[in-house]
PDB file of C-alpha atoms in Angstrom:
ATOM      1  CA  MET A   1      29.393  -1.435 -20.283  1.00 56.00           C
ATOM      2  CA  THR A   2      31.043  -4.847 -20.314  1.00 60.00           C
ATOM      3  CA  GLU A   3      30.679  -7.245 -23.211  1.00 71.00           C
ATOM      4  CA  PHE A   4      27.701  -9.578 -22.966  1.00 84.00           C
ATOM      5  CA  ASP A   5      27.871 -13.163 -24.198  1.00 91.00           C
ATOM      6  CA  LEU A   6      24.836 -13.584 -26.458  1.00 92.00           C
ATOM      7  CA  ASP A   7      25.053 -17.338 -25.908  1.00 93.00           C
ATOM      8  CA  ARG A   8      23.413 -16.693 -22.547  1.00 92.00           C
ATOM      9  CA  ILE A   9      20.198 -15.922 -24.412  1.00 93.00           C
ATOM     10  CA  GLY A  10      20.614 -18.348 -27.287  1.00 94.00           C
ATOM     11  CA  GLY A  11      23.126 -16.549 -29.456  1.00 94.00           C
ATOM     12  CA  ARG A  12      22.739 -14.319 -32.474  1.00 94.00           C
ATOM     13  CA  ARG A  13      19.877 -16.406 -33.813  1.00 96.00           C
ATOM     14  CA  ALA A  14      17.834 -15.663 -30.681  1.00 96.00           C
ATOM     15  CA  LEU A  15      18.540 -11.937 -31.012  1.00 96.00           C
ATOM     16  CA  ASP A  16      17.502 -11.969 -34.668  1.00 97.00           C
ATOM     17  CA  ALA A  17      14.298 -13.798 -33.750  1.00 97.00           C
ATOM     18  CA  LEU A  18      13.571 -11.187 -31.077  1.00 98.00           C
ATOM     19  CA  VAL A  19      14.033  -8.424 -33.641  1.00 98.00           C
ATOM     20  CA  ASP A  20      11.570 -10.186 -35.953  1.00 98.00           C
ATOM     21  CA  ALA A  21       9.070 -10.410 -33.091  1.00 98.00           C
ATOM     22  CA  VAL A  22       9.401  -6.685 -32.378  1.00 98.00           C
ATOM     23  CA  LEU A  23       8.928  -5.844 -36.062  1.00 98.00           C
ATOM     24  CA  ALA A  24       5.784  -7.979 -36.208  1.00 98.00           C
ATOM     25  CA  ALA A  25       4.466  -6.355 -33.028  1.00 98.00           C
ATOM     26  CA  GLY A  26       5.012  -2.915 -34.512  1.00 98.00           C
ATOM     27  CA  GLU A  27       3.116  -3.864 -37.650  1.00 98.00           C
ATOM     28  CA  GLU A  28       0.249  -5.112 -35.489  1.00 97.00           C
ATOM     29  CA  ALA A  29       0.150  -1.772 -33.671  1.00 97.00           C
ATOM     30  CA  LEU A  30      -0.063   0.023 -37.018  1.00 96.00           C
ATOM     31  CA  ARG A  31      -2.967  -2.184 -38.120  1.00 95.00           C
ATOM     32  CA  ILE A  32      -4.860  -1.497 -34.903  1.00 94.00           C
ATOM     33  CA  GLN A  33      -4.185   2.227 -35.228  1.00 94.00           C
ATOM     34  CA  THR A  34      -5.553   2.244 -38.774  1.00 92.00           C
ATOM     35  CA  ALA A  35      -8.699   0.358 -37.739  1.00 91.00           C
ATOM     36  CA  GLY A  36      -9.465   2.820 -34.923  1.00 90.00           C
ATOM     37  CA  LEU A  37      -8.447   3.134 -31.293  1.00 88.00           C
ATOM     38  CA  ASP A  38     -10.356   2.652 -28.060  1.00 89.00           C
ATOM     39  CA  VAL A  39      -8.775   4.797 -25.360  1.00 90.00           C
ATOM     40  CA  GLU A  40      -9.002   4.289 -21.604  1.00 91.00           C
ATOM     41  CA  ILE A  41      -7.455   6.336 -18.815  1.00 91.00           C
ATOM     42  CA  LYS A  42      -5.465   4.372 -16.242  1.00 86.00           C
ATOM     43  CA  GLY A  43      -5.289   5.111 -12.544  1.00 82.00           C
ATOM     44  CA  ASP A  44      -2.195   7.255 -13.025  1.00 82.00           C
ATOM     45  CA  GLN A  45      -4.145   9.321 -15.598  1.00 81.00           C
ATOM     46  CA  SER A  46      -2.079   8.040 -18.521  1.00 87.00           C
ATOM     47  CA  PRO A  47      -3.907   6.731 -21.595  1.00 90.00           C
ATOM     48  CA  VAL A  48      -3.907   3.136 -22.786  1.00 91.00           C
ATOM     49  CA  THR A  49      -5.308   1.690 -26.008  1.00 92.00           C
ATOM     50  CA  GLN A  50      -6.112  -1.811 -27.175  1.00 94.00           C
ATOM     51  CA  ALA A  51      -2.866  -1.647 -29.157  1.00 95.00           C
ATOM     52  CA  ASP A  52      -0.808  -1.224 -25.966  1.00 95.00           C
ATOM     53  CA  ARG A  53      -2.403  -4.330 -24.488  1.00 96.00           C
ATOM     54  CA  ALA A  54      -2.354  -6.439 -27.654  1.00 96.00           C
ATOM     55  CA  VAL A  55       1.275  -5.680 -28.443  1.00 97.00           C
ATOM     56  CA  GLU A  56       2.418  -6.344 -24.892  1.00 96.00           C
ATOM     57  CA  GLU A  57       0.520  -9.624 -24.777  1.00 97.00           C
ATOM     58  CA  ARG A  58       2.025 -10.647 -28.108  1.00 97.00           C
ATOM     59  CA  LEU A  59       5.565  -9.851 -26.966  1.00 97.00           C
ATOM     60  CA  ARG A  60       5.070 -11.403 -23.527  1.00 96.00           C
ATOM     61  CA  ALA A  61       3.874 -14.634 -25.134  1.00 96.00           C
ATOM     62  CA  TYR A  62       6.888 -14.643 -27.425  1.00 96.00           C
ATOM     63  CA  VAL A  63       9.568 -13.951 -24.827  1.00 95.00           C
ATOM     64  CA  THR A  64       8.128 -16.303 -22.197  1.00 92.00           C
ATOM     65  CA  ASP A  65       8.212 -19.057 -24.807  1.00 95.00           C
ATOM     66  CA  ALA A  66      11.744 -18.150 -25.957  1.00 95.00           C
ATOM     67  CA  TRP A  67      13.109 -17.689 -22.411  1.00 96.00           C
ATOM     68  CA  PRO A  68      10.747 -19.525 -20.016  1.00 94.00           C
ATOM     69  CA  GLN A  69      12.997 -18.935 -17.001  1.00 93.00           C
ATOM     70  CA  ALA A  70      13.249 -15.178 -17.553  1.00 96.00           C
ATOM     71  CA  ALA A  71      11.480 -12.527 -15.522  1.00 97.00           C
ATOM     72  CA  PHE A  72       9.226 -10.074 -17.333  1.00 97.00           C
ATOM     73  CA  LEU A  73       8.425  -6.396 -16.828  1.00 97.00           C
ATOM     74  CA  GLY A  74       5.830  -4.713 -19.013  1.00 96.00           C
ATOM     75  CA  GLU A  75       4.199  -1.314 -18.759  1.00 94.00           C
ATOM     76  CA  GLU A  76       0.721  -2.844 -18.839  1.00 94.00           C
ATOM     77  CA  THR A  77       1.387  -6.256 -17.231  1.00 91.00           C
ATOM     78  CA  GLY A  78       3.754  -5.249 -14.471  1.00 94.00           C
ATOM     79  CA  SER A  79       6.507  -7.463 -13.077  1.00 94.00           C
ATOM     80  CA  ILE A  80       6.386 -11.253 -13.298  1.00 93.00           C
ATOM     81  CA  GLY A  81       8.937 -13.793 -12.074  1.00 92.00           C
ATOM     82  CA  GLY A  82      12.583 -13.460 -11.141  1.00 90.00           C
ATOM     83  CA  GLY A  83      16.037 -14.561 -12.219  1.00 89.00           C
ATOM     84  CA  SER A  84      19.229 -13.264 -13.805  1.00 94.00           C
ATOM     85  CA  LEU A  85      17.542 -12.498 -17.143  1.00 96.00           C
ATOM     86  CA  ARG A  86      14.653 -10.045 -17.329  1.00 97.00           C
ATOM     87  CA  ILE A  87      12.752  -8.949 -20.430  1.00 97.00           C
ATOM     88  CA  VAL A  88      11.528  -5.339 -20.265  1.00 98.00           C
ATOM     89  CA  VAL A  89       8.770  -4.202 -22.648  1.00 98.00           C
ATOM     90  CA  ASP A  90       7.082  -0.913 -23.457  1.00 98.00           C
ATOM     91  CA  PRO A  91       4.544  -1.978 -26.101  1.00 97.00           C
ATOM     92  CA  VAL A  92       3.736   1.519 -27.348  1.00 97.00           C
ATOM     93  CA  ASP A  93       6.203   4.066 -26.037  1.00 97.00           C
ATOM     94  CA  GLY A  94       4.483   7.369 -26.710  1.00 94.00           C
ATOM     95  CA  THR A  95       0.825   6.388 -26.494  1.00 94.00           C
ATOM     96  CA  ARG A  96      -0.319  10.007 -26.728  1.00 93.00           C
ATOM     97  CA  ALA A  97       1.632  10.485 -29.965  1.00 93.00           C
ATOM     98  CA  PHE A  98       0.276   7.159 -31.227  1.00 94.00           C
ATOM     99  CA  MET A  99      -3.284   8.289 -30.500  1.00 95.00           C
ATOM    100  CA  ARG A 100      -2.812  11.505 -32.460  1.00 94.00           C
ATOM    101  CA  GLY A 101      -1.154   9.914 -35.467  1.00 94.00           C
ATOM    102  CA  LEU A 102       2.325  11.330 -34.870  1.00 94.00           C
ATOM    103  CA  ASP A 103       5.302   9.264 -35.993  1.00 96.00           C
ATOM    104  CA  THR A 104       7.361   9.475 -32.784  1.00 96.00           C
ATOM    105  CA  TRP A 105       6.038   6.359 -30.991  1.00 97.00           C
ATOM    106  CA  SER A 106       7.992   3.114 -30.666  1.00 98.00           C
ATOM    107  CA  VAL A 107       7.893  -0.517 -29.621  1.00 99.00           C
ATOM    108  CA  LEU A 108      10.650  -1.074 -27.055  1.00 99.00           C
ATOM    109  CA  VAL A 109      12.200  -4.294 -25.759  1.00 99.00           C
ATOM    110  CA  GLY A 110      15.230  -4.464 -23.503  1.00 98.00           C
ATOM    111  CA  LEU A 111      17.007  -7.393 -21.892  1.00 98.00           C
ATOM    112  CA  GLU A 112      18.625  -7.057 -18.486  1.00 97.00           C
ATOM    113  CA  TRP A 113      21.213  -9.481 -17.159  1.00 96.00           C
ATOM    114  CA  GLU A 114      21.573  -9.236 -13.385  1.00 93.00           C
ATOM    115  CA  LYS A 115      19.900  -5.799 -13.501  1.00 92.00           C
ATOM    116  CA  GLU A 116      22.230  -4.412 -16.183  1.00 95.00           C
ATOM    117  CA  PRO A 117      20.773  -3.587 -19.632  1.00 97.00           C
ATOM    118  CA  VAL A 118      22.523  -5.779 -22.192  1.00 97.00           C
ATOM    119  CA  VAL A 119      20.277  -5.867 -25.281  1.00 98.00           C
ATOM    120  CA  GLY A 120      18.080  -3.128 -26.711  1.00 98.00           C
ATOM    121  CA  VAL A 121      15.614  -3.225 -29.604  1.00 99.00           C
ATOM    122  CA  ALA A 122      13.539  -0.186 -30.568  1.00 99.00           C
ATOM    123  CA  PHE A 123      11.253  -0.049 -33.592  1.00 99.00           C
ATOM    124  CA  MET A 124       9.543   3.127 -34.801  1.00 99.00           C
ATOM    125  CA  PRO A 125       6.887   1.651 -37.138  1.00 98.00           C
ATOM    126  CA  ALA A 126       5.557   4.939 -38.509  1.00 97.00           C
ATOM    127  CA  ARG A 127       9.086   5.894 -39.581  1.00 97.00           C
ATOM    128  CA  GLY A 128      10.360   2.424 -40.414  1.00 98.00           C
ATOM    129  CA  ASP A 129      13.424   2.922 -38.210  1.00 99.00           C
ATOM    130  CA  LEU A 130      14.852  -0.071 -36.342  1.00 99.00           C
ATOM    131  CA  PHE A 131      17.510   0.288 -33.632  1.00 99.00           C
ATOM    132  CA  VAL A 132      19.348  -2.796 -32.340  1.00 99.00           C
ATOM    133  CA  GLY A 133      22.185  -2.968 -29.831  1.00 98.00           C
ATOM    134  CA  ALA A 134      23.935  -5.482 -27.591  1.00 97.00           C
ATOM    135  CA  ALA A 135      26.574  -4.921 -24.930  1.00 96.00           C
ATOM    136  CA  GLY A 136      29.940  -5.303 -26.606  1.00 94.00           C
ATOM    137  CA  GLY A 137      28.310  -5.683 -30.021  1.00 95.00           C
ATOM    138  CA  GLY A 138      27.640  -2.100 -31.070  1.00 97.00           C
ATOM    139  CA  ALA A 139      24.493  -0.110 -31.833  1.00 98.00           C
ATOM    140  CA  TYR A 140      22.818   0.021 -35.228  1.00 99.00           C
ATOM    141  CA  VAL A 141      19.970   1.835 -36.922  1.00 99.00           C
ATOM    142  CA  ASN A 142      18.562   0.128 -39.996  1.00 99.00           C
ATOM    143  CA  GLY A 143      21.690  -2.009 -40.162  1.00 98.00           C
ATOM    144  CA  ARG A 144      24.168   0.860 -40.033  1.00 99.00           C
ATOM    145  CA  PRO A 145      26.260   1.920 -37.015  1.00 99.00           C
ATOM    146  CA  CYS A 146      24.718   4.677 -34.929  1.00 99.00           C
ATOM    147  CA  ARG A 147      26.727   7.901 -35.156  1.00 98.00           C
ATOM    148  CA  LEU A 148      26.583  10.384 -32.301  1.00 99.00           C
ATOM    149  CA  SER A 149      27.290  14.069 -32.757  1.00 99.00           C
ATOM    150  CA  LYS A 150      30.704  15.525 -32.001  1.00 98.00           C
ATOM    151  CA  VAL A 151      29.452  18.716 -30.358  1.00 99.00           C
ATOM    152  CA  GLY A 152      31.724  19.392 -27.418  1.00 98.00           C
ATOM    153  CA  ASP A 153      30.419  22.653 -25.960  1.00 99.00           C
ATOM    154  CA  LEU A 154      27.130  22.722 -24.084  1.00 99.00           C
ATOM    155  CA  ASP A 155      26.320  26.207 -25.328  1.00 98.00           C
ATOM    156  CA  ARG A 156      26.305  24.795 -28.887  1.00 99.00           C
ATOM    157  CA  ALA A 157      24.180  21.771 -28.026  1.00 99.00           C
ATOM    158  CA  LEU A 158      20.689  20.793 -29.125  1.00 99.00           C
ATOM    159  CA  LEU A 159      18.807  19.551 -26.062  1.00 98.00           C
ATOM    160  CA  GLY A 160      15.915  17.094 -26.182  1.00 97.00           C
ATOM    161  CA  HIS A 161      13.347  16.711 -23.414  1.00 95.00           C
ATOM    162  CA  GLY A 162       9.970  15.125 -22.782  1.00 84.00           C
ATOM    163  CA  GLY A 163       7.924  18.214 -22.071  1.00 84.00           C
ATOM    164  CA  LEU A 164       7.572  20.857 -19.384  1.00 86.00           C
ATOM    165  CA  GLU A 165       4.969  18.880 -17.419  1.00 86.00           C
ATOM    166  CA  GLN A 166       7.544  16.175 -16.642  1.00 88.00           C
ATOM    167  CA  PHE A 167       9.732  18.717 -14.889  1.00 92.00           C
ATOM    168  CA  ILE A 168       6.853  20.390 -13.029  1.00 92.00           C
ATOM    169  CA  GLU A 169       5.373  17.093 -11.805  1.00 90.00           C
ATOM    170  CA  ARG A 170       8.689  16.204 -10.188  1.00 92.00           C
ATOM    171  CA  GLY A 171       9.333  19.561  -8.567  1.00 92.00           C
ATOM    172  CA  LEU A 172      12.002  20.503 -11.102  1.00 94.00           C
ATOM    173  CA  ASP A 173      10.360  23.709 -12.293  1.00 91.00           C
ATOM    174  CA  GLY A 174      13.668  25.553 -12.594  1.00 95.00           C
ATOM    175  CA  LEU A 175      15.603  22.836 -14.401  1.00 96.00           C
ATOM    176  CA  LEU A 176      14.264  23.199 -17.933  1.00 94.00           C
ATOM    177  CA  PRO A 177      14.747  27.012 -17.997  1.00 95.00           C
ATOM    178  CA  ALA A 178      18.291  26.499 -16.690  1.00 97.00           C
ATOM    179  CA  LEU A 179      18.996  23.938 -19.394  1.00 97.00           C
ATOM    180  CA  ALA A 180      17.520  26.275 -21.993  1.00 97.00           C
ATOM    181  CA  GLN A 181      19.944  28.983 -20.907  1.00 98.00           C
ATOM    182  CA  ALA A 182      22.884  26.575 -20.938  1.00 98.00           C
ATOM    183  CA  THR A 183      22.240  25.059 -24.389  1.00 98.00           C
ATOM    184  CA  PHE A 184      21.950  26.446 -27.910  1.00 98.00           C
ATOM    185  CA  THR A 185      18.419  25.251 -28.659  1.00 97.00           C
ATOM    186  CA  GLN A 186      15.839  22.821 -27.305  1.00 96.00           C
ATOM    187  CA  ARG A 187      13.245  20.441 -28.749  1.00 94.00           C
ATOM    188  CA  GLY A 188      10.604  18.418 -26.921  1.00 90.00           C
ATOM    189  CA  LEU A 189      10.296  15.281 -29.033  1.00 87.00           C
ATOM    190  CA  ALA A 190       9.376  13.071 -26.056  1.00 80.00           C
ATOM    191  CA  ASP A 191       9.726   9.342 -25.495  1.00 92.00           C
ATOM    192  CA  PHE A 192      12.264   7.229 -27.425  1.00 98.00           C
ATOM    193  CA  ALA A 193      12.182   9.756 -30.281  1.00 98.00           C
ATOM    194  CA  ASN A 194      14.623  11.900 -28.285  1.00 98.00           C
ATOM    195  CA  TYR A 195      17.065   9.010 -28.004  1.00 99.00           C
ATOM    196  CA  ALA A 196      16.572   8.137 -31.678  1.00 99.00           C
ATOM    197  CA  ALA A 197      17.624  11.675 -32.588  1.00 98.00           C
ATOM    198  CA  LEU A 198      20.634  11.398 -30.275  1.00 99.00           C
ATOM    199  CA  LEU A 199      21.634   8.074 -31.840  1.00 99.00           C
ATOM    200  CA  GLN A 200      21.464   9.597 -35.320  1.00 99.00           C
ATOM    201  CA  GLY A 201      23.600  12.612 -34.417  1.00 99.00           C
ATOM    202  CA  ARG A 202      20.675  15.030 -34.652  1.00 98.00           C
ATOM    203  CA  MET A 203      20.548  15.808 -30.944  1.00 98.00           C
ATOM    204  CA  ASP A 204      23.345  16.167 -28.411  1.00 99.00           C
ATOM    205  CA  VAL A 205      21.786  15.850 -24.942  1.00 99.00           C
ATOM    206  CA  VAL A 206      18.527  14.363 -23.641  1.00 98.00           C
ATOM    207  CA  VAL A 207      17.045  15.068 -20.205  1.00 98.00           C
ATOM    208  CA  ASP A 208      14.158  12.796 -19.189  1.00 96.00           C
ATOM    209  CA  PRO A 209      13.146  13.505 -15.578  1.00 94.00           C
ATOM    210  CA  GLY A 210      10.346  10.954 -15.225  1.00 90.00           C
ATOM    211  CA  VAL A 211      11.066   7.487 -16.616  1.00 95.00           C
ATOM    212  CA  LYS A 212      10.517   3.848 -15.715  1.00 95.00           C
ATOM    213  CA  PRO A 213      12.981   1.078 -16.652  1.00 97.00           C
ATOM    214  CA  TYR A 214      10.845   0.011 -19.614  1.00 97.00           C
ATOM    215  CA  ASP A 215      11.053   3.550 -21.047  1.00 97.00           C
ATOM    216  CA  ILE A 216      14.842   3.567 -21.311  1.00 98.00           C
ATOM    217  CA  ALA A 217      16.144  -0.013 -21.158  1.00 98.00           C
ATOM    218  CA  PRO A 218      16.843  -0.190 -24.923  1.00 99.00           C
ATOM    219  CA  ALA A 219      18.176   3.381 -25.029  1.00 99.00           C
ATOM    220  CA  ALA A 220      20.675   2.619 -22.265  1.00 98.00           C
ATOM    221  CA  VAL A 221      22.268  -0.135 -24.342  1.00 98.00           C
ATOM    222  CA  LEU A 222      22.088   1.739 -27.625  1.00 99.00           C
ATOM    223  CA  VAL A 223      23.516   5.031 -26.356  1.00 99.00           C
ATOM    224  CA  ARG A 224      26.368   3.406 -24.470  1.00 98.00           C
ATOM    225  CA  GLU A 225      27.253   1.115 -27.371  1.00 98.00           C
ATOM    226  CA  ALA A 226      27.265   4.105 -29.726  1.00 99.00           C
ATOM    227  CA  GLY A 227      29.881   5.777 -27.523  1.00 98.00           C
ATOM    228  CA  GLY A 228      27.631   8.040 -25.479  1.00 99.00           C
ATOM    229  CA  ARG A 229      26.473   7.979 -21.880  1.00 99.00           C
ATOM    230  CA  LEU A 230      23.155   7.384 -20.179  1.00 99.00           C
ATOM    231  CA  THR A 231      22.839   7.861 -16.439  1.00 99.00           C
ATOM    232  CA  ASP A 232      20.185   8.891 -13.978  1.00 98.00           C
ATOM    233  CA  LEU A 233      19.971  12.535 -12.937  1.00 98.00           C
ATOM    234  CA  ARG A 234      22.580  11.936 -10.223  1.00 98.00           C
ATOM    235  CA  GLY A 235      25.097  10.628 -12.735  1.00 98.00           C
ATOM    236  CA  VAL A 236      24.705   6.972 -11.741  1.00 98.00           C
ATOM    237  CA  ASP A 237      24.830   4.351 -14.511  1.00 97.00           C
ATOM    238  CA  THR A 238      21.369   2.908 -13.905  1.00 97.00           C
ATOM    239  CA  ILE A 239      17.931   2.771 -15.518  1.00 97.00           C
ATOM    240  CA  HIS A 240      16.293   2.445 -12.106  1.00 96.00           C
ATOM    241  CA  GLY A 241      16.869   5.991 -10.826  1.00 96.00           C
ATOM    242  CA  GLY A 242      13.565   7.520 -11.967  1.00 96.00           C
ATOM    243  CA  GLY A 243      15.161   9.902 -14.468  1.00 96.00           C
ATOM    244  CA  ALA A 244      17.644   9.856 -17.322  1.00 98.00           C
ATOM    245  CA  LEU A 245      20.372  12.042 -18.756  1.00 98.00           C
ATOM    246  CA  ALA A 246      21.775  10.880 -22.090  1.00 99.00           C
ATOM    247  CA  SER A 247      24.426  12.514 -24.219  1.00 99.00           C
ATOM    248  CA  ASN A 248      27.006  12.071 -26.926  1.00 99.00           C
ATOM    249  CA  GLY A 249      29.468  11.547 -24.069  1.00 99.00           C
ATOM    250  CA  ARG A 250      31.413  14.752 -24.606  1.00 99.00           C
ATOM    251  CA  LEU A 251      28.724  16.890 -22.987  1.00 99.00           C
ATOM    252  CA  HIS A 252      27.694  14.638 -20.144  1.00 99.00           C
ATOM    253  CA  GLU A 253      29.571  16.180 -17.246  1.00 99.00           C
ATOM    254  CA  ALA A 254      28.652  19.729 -18.253  1.00 99.00           C
ATOM    255  CA  ALA A 255      24.979  18.817 -18.619  1.00 99.00           C
ATOM    256  CA  LEU A 256      25.043  16.865 -15.360  1.00 99.00           C
ATOM    257  CA  ALA A 257      26.420  19.901 -13.527  1.00 99.00           C
ATOM    258  CA  VAL A 258      23.430  21.973 -14.680  1.00 98.00           C
ATOM    259  CA  VAL A 259      21.006  19.210 -13.713  1.00 98.00           C
ATOM    260  CA  GLN A 260      22.480  18.799 -10.248  1.00 97.00           C
ATOM    261  CA  ALA A 261      22.601  22.539  -9.622  1.00 97.00           C
ATOM    262  CA  HIS A 262      18.856  22.811 -10.253  1.00 96.00           C
ATOM    263  CA  SER A 263      17.542  19.547  -8.784  1.00 90.00           C
TER     264      SER A 263
END
């Protein structure tokens, strides 16, 4: 990833203001969760709550005011506008976990410049963990540099994934068993929580077969800035390939070989 000039978005002050907006949005989601959730099922059979909509609206209002010429992509709103800069938002990444009171959900905001992720902010309100990264500027969790694991052998790796149904829905029934055989142990944390574990050195490889750009835009910046790799399942450096493979970097080619052999 090449270095990104933050002056294109207003400099460090603009990034700090964005972080503050994400923190405030996360606190709003917590308040709504505490008060009680109304759940609807969308056309794709995924759940949505009033928190998803309120947080996205809050963040959309903020970013369209801060960067009026920017395009916007939100999970609930869809795509609006065009231009070199695009703001990508997942207001509650992990709505099912959020509904059940688990602590693995996040508020995600990524910035793309000419379709390349360049800024990533991820806040896990129930844990109080804040991840911030910018291309050429490093990746940080709670103000400290992210530290990836140094595991170099796939058969000693801890693999994270989003759940068996993701693999089955995409015709990849044999991939998760193959990965289980190739790695030391596996955990299905789901959503950004997998990438959070990777960024804190607690996980070594993440395979996410069904993702949209708003699911992984921040993770792409954070993982790469921490020294790891994030590609699609073909090994291409993109968040637009419909799937993601992330790693500490040392294990990427070995994990990719397993993925490609069973895809």
